[in-house]
Amino acid sequence: MSTTQSDRLRGLVEPLVAAKDLDLEEIEVSRAGRRGLLRIVVDSDEGVELDVCAELSREISEKLDETDVMGDGEYVLEVSSPGAERPLTEHRHYVRATGRLVKLQLAEGGDLVARILAVDEDGLDMEVPGVKGRKPTARRVAFADIAKARVEIEFNRKDKKEEEA
């Protein structure tokens, strides 16, 4: 996608996304056979409901129909929330992942799998799970020490609401 097209798409889409109190995480244009694919990823601190994605998709579609930003060819519009295992790249991503298990690739080398307990401007307070009956340990990781980060999916972890009940 050219920067001109990217800038025009962002200019059209961002106000619609912001009006729904959502963050525009990504705009991607690619080819899917003969058709183009426009994928728009949105998120918020509370997550994104399917109905909101559908409503936003209709609004974006109407706005795109008024312009030539996607050209004359056919395209598919997809509006969604980020996947469960999406990379954590922004400060807000780490804040939203508080309480979740994450896998960090450290800049010095090696991986760390731990639960985010707190996030501040400089880094993360984490709990490293204990192995073979050992107690979990606390660890501080500065953002500067993180090369990559991704949420790990947990199938057997109780939801916060279940724990409080």
XYZ file of C-alpha atoms in Angstrom:
165
model
C 0.000 0.000 0.000
C 1.406 3.366 -0.969
C 1.906 5.991 1.683
C -0.535 8.264 -0.109
C -3.227 5.568 -0.021
C -2.315 4.725 3.576
C -2.563 8.373 4.643
C -5.879 8.837 2.830
C -7.330 5.668 4.374
C -6.166 6.699 7.842
C -7.700 10.153 7.342
C -11.054 8.616 6.388
C -11.147 5.807 8.947
C -9.592 7.339 12.070
C -12.432 9.805 12.844
C -15.033 7.013 12.531
C -13.022 4.752 14.827
C -12.404 7.533 17.364
C -16.129 8.372 17.412
C -16.725 4.887 18.824
C -14.034 5.400 21.524
C -11.779 2.850 19.830
C -8.089 2.877 18.899
C -7.103 2.299 15.282
C -4.435 -0.381 15.591
C -3.757 -1.288 11.984
C -4.775 -0.676 8.374
C -3.629 -3.286 5.872
C -4.304 -3.472 2.159
C -3.409 -6.691 0.336
C -4.514 -8.826 -2.590
C -6.814 -11.839 -2.251
C -6.897 -13.267 -5.759
C -8.472 -10.719 -8.108
C -9.884 -8.704 -5.221
C -8.245 -6.366 -2.821
C -8.528 -6.886 0.932
C -8.774 -3.923 3.289
C -8.276 -5.082 6.879
C -8.884 -2.589 9.673
C -8.015 -3.600 13.226
C -9.492 -1.682 16.170
C -9.264 -2.130 19.927
C -10.116 -0.510 23.266
C -9.375 -1.017 26.950
C -12.671 -2.915 27.293
C -12.207 -4.951 24.109
C -14.421 -4.698 21.031
C -17.835 -6.292 20.633
C -18.879 -7.907 17.366
C -21.854 -5.547 16.986
C -19.535 -2.535 17.192
C -17.275 -4.026 14.485
C -20.302 -4.609 12.243
C -21.608 -1.075 12.763
C -18.161 0.416 12.162
C -17.765 -1.717 9.031
C -21.001 -0.284 7.590
C -19.907 3.281 8.364
C -16.441 2.769 6.850
C -17.958 1.109 3.772
C -20.274 4.083 3.207
C -17.376 6.509 3.608
C -15.176 4.529 1.201
C -17.992 4.418 -1.376
C -17.934 8.235 -1.406
C -14.229 8.274 -2.402
C -11.841 6.662 -4.870
C -9.221 5.754 -2.258
C -9.573 1.999 -2.975
C -9.532 2.500 -6.764
C -11.930 0.920 -9.240
C -11.306 -2.754 -8.444
C -13.326 -4.980 -6.156
C -12.239 -5.294 -2.553
C -13.338 -6.935 0.668
C -13.555 -4.835 3.835
C -12.762 -6.583 7.112
C -13.096 -4.769 10.450
C -11.983 -6.747 13.492
C -10.303 -6.654 16.855
C -6.721 -7.871 17.255
C -6.164 -11.587 17.619
C -5.490 -13.085 21.006
C -1.836 -13.645 20.214
C -1.103 -10.318 18.576
C 2.256 -8.682 19.286
C 2.437 -6.126 22.076
C 4.052 -3.058 20.536
C 2.509 -0.034 22.243
C 2.371 0.953 25.914
C -1.437 0.645 25.822
C -1.108 -2.978 24.638
C 0.841 -3.878 27.788
C -1.690 -2.047 29.991
C -4.535 -4.002 28.359
C -2.604 -7.240 28.920
C -2.266 -6.672 32.678
C -3.134 -9.935 34.416
C -2.345 -11.964 31.284
C 0.500 -14.374 30.668
C 2.960 -13.059 28.064
C 6.032 -14.357 26.299
C 8.866 -11.860 26.023
C 11.887 -12.156 23.773
C 14.542 -10.260 25.652
C 16.973 -7.946 23.867
C 19.895 -9.673 25.613
C 18.664 -13.021 24.286
C 16.389 -15.656 25.733
C 12.688 -15.810 26.404
C 10.647 -15.112 29.510
C 7.084 -16.297 30.101
C 5.456 -14.396 32.957
C 2.243 -12.687 34.046
C 2.017 -8.895 33.859
C 1.097 -7.525 37.293
C 1.601 -3.806 36.671
C 2.741 -1.443 33.930
C 4.328 1.982 34.288
C 6.177 4.307 31.918
C 9.491 2.412 32.246
C 8.500 -1.238 32.220
C 6.627 -4.175 33.672
C 6.272 -5.767 37.087
C 5.845 -9.464 36.407
C 5.230 -12.747 38.169
C 7.259 -15.659 36.838
C 5.362 -18.926 37.451
C 7.047 -21.425 39.729
C 8.248 -24.682 38.210
C 7.687 -28.108 39.772
C 5.928 -26.913 42.916
C 8.101 -23.846 43.502
C 6.513 -20.516 44.334
C 6.216 -17.825 41.666
C 8.870 -15.086 41.726
C 8.632 -11.359 41.033
C 10.637 -9.788 38.235
C 10.953 -6.283 36.821
C 11.516 -5.906 33.072
C 12.270 -2.534 31.460
C 10.701 -1.796 28.069
C 14.218 -1.193 26.712
C 15.039 -4.852 27.507
C 12.126 -6.245 25.453
C 12.767 -7.167 21.809
C 9.318 -8.717 21.193
C 6.267 -9.533 23.284
C 3.114 -11.548 22.704
C 0.176 -12.648 24.862
C 0.126 -16.379 25.565
C -3.231 -18.116 25.349
C -4.332 -19.845 28.549
C -7.102 -22.395 28.215
C -7.445 -23.325 31.883
C -7.112 -19.947 33.634
C -10.157 -18.718 35.483
C -11.563 -15.364 34.453
C -11.254 -12.530 36.999
C -15.048 -12.531 37.404
C -15.016 -16.253 38.220
C -12.240 -15.738 40.792
C -14.202 -12.963 42.521
C -17.404 -15.037 42.734
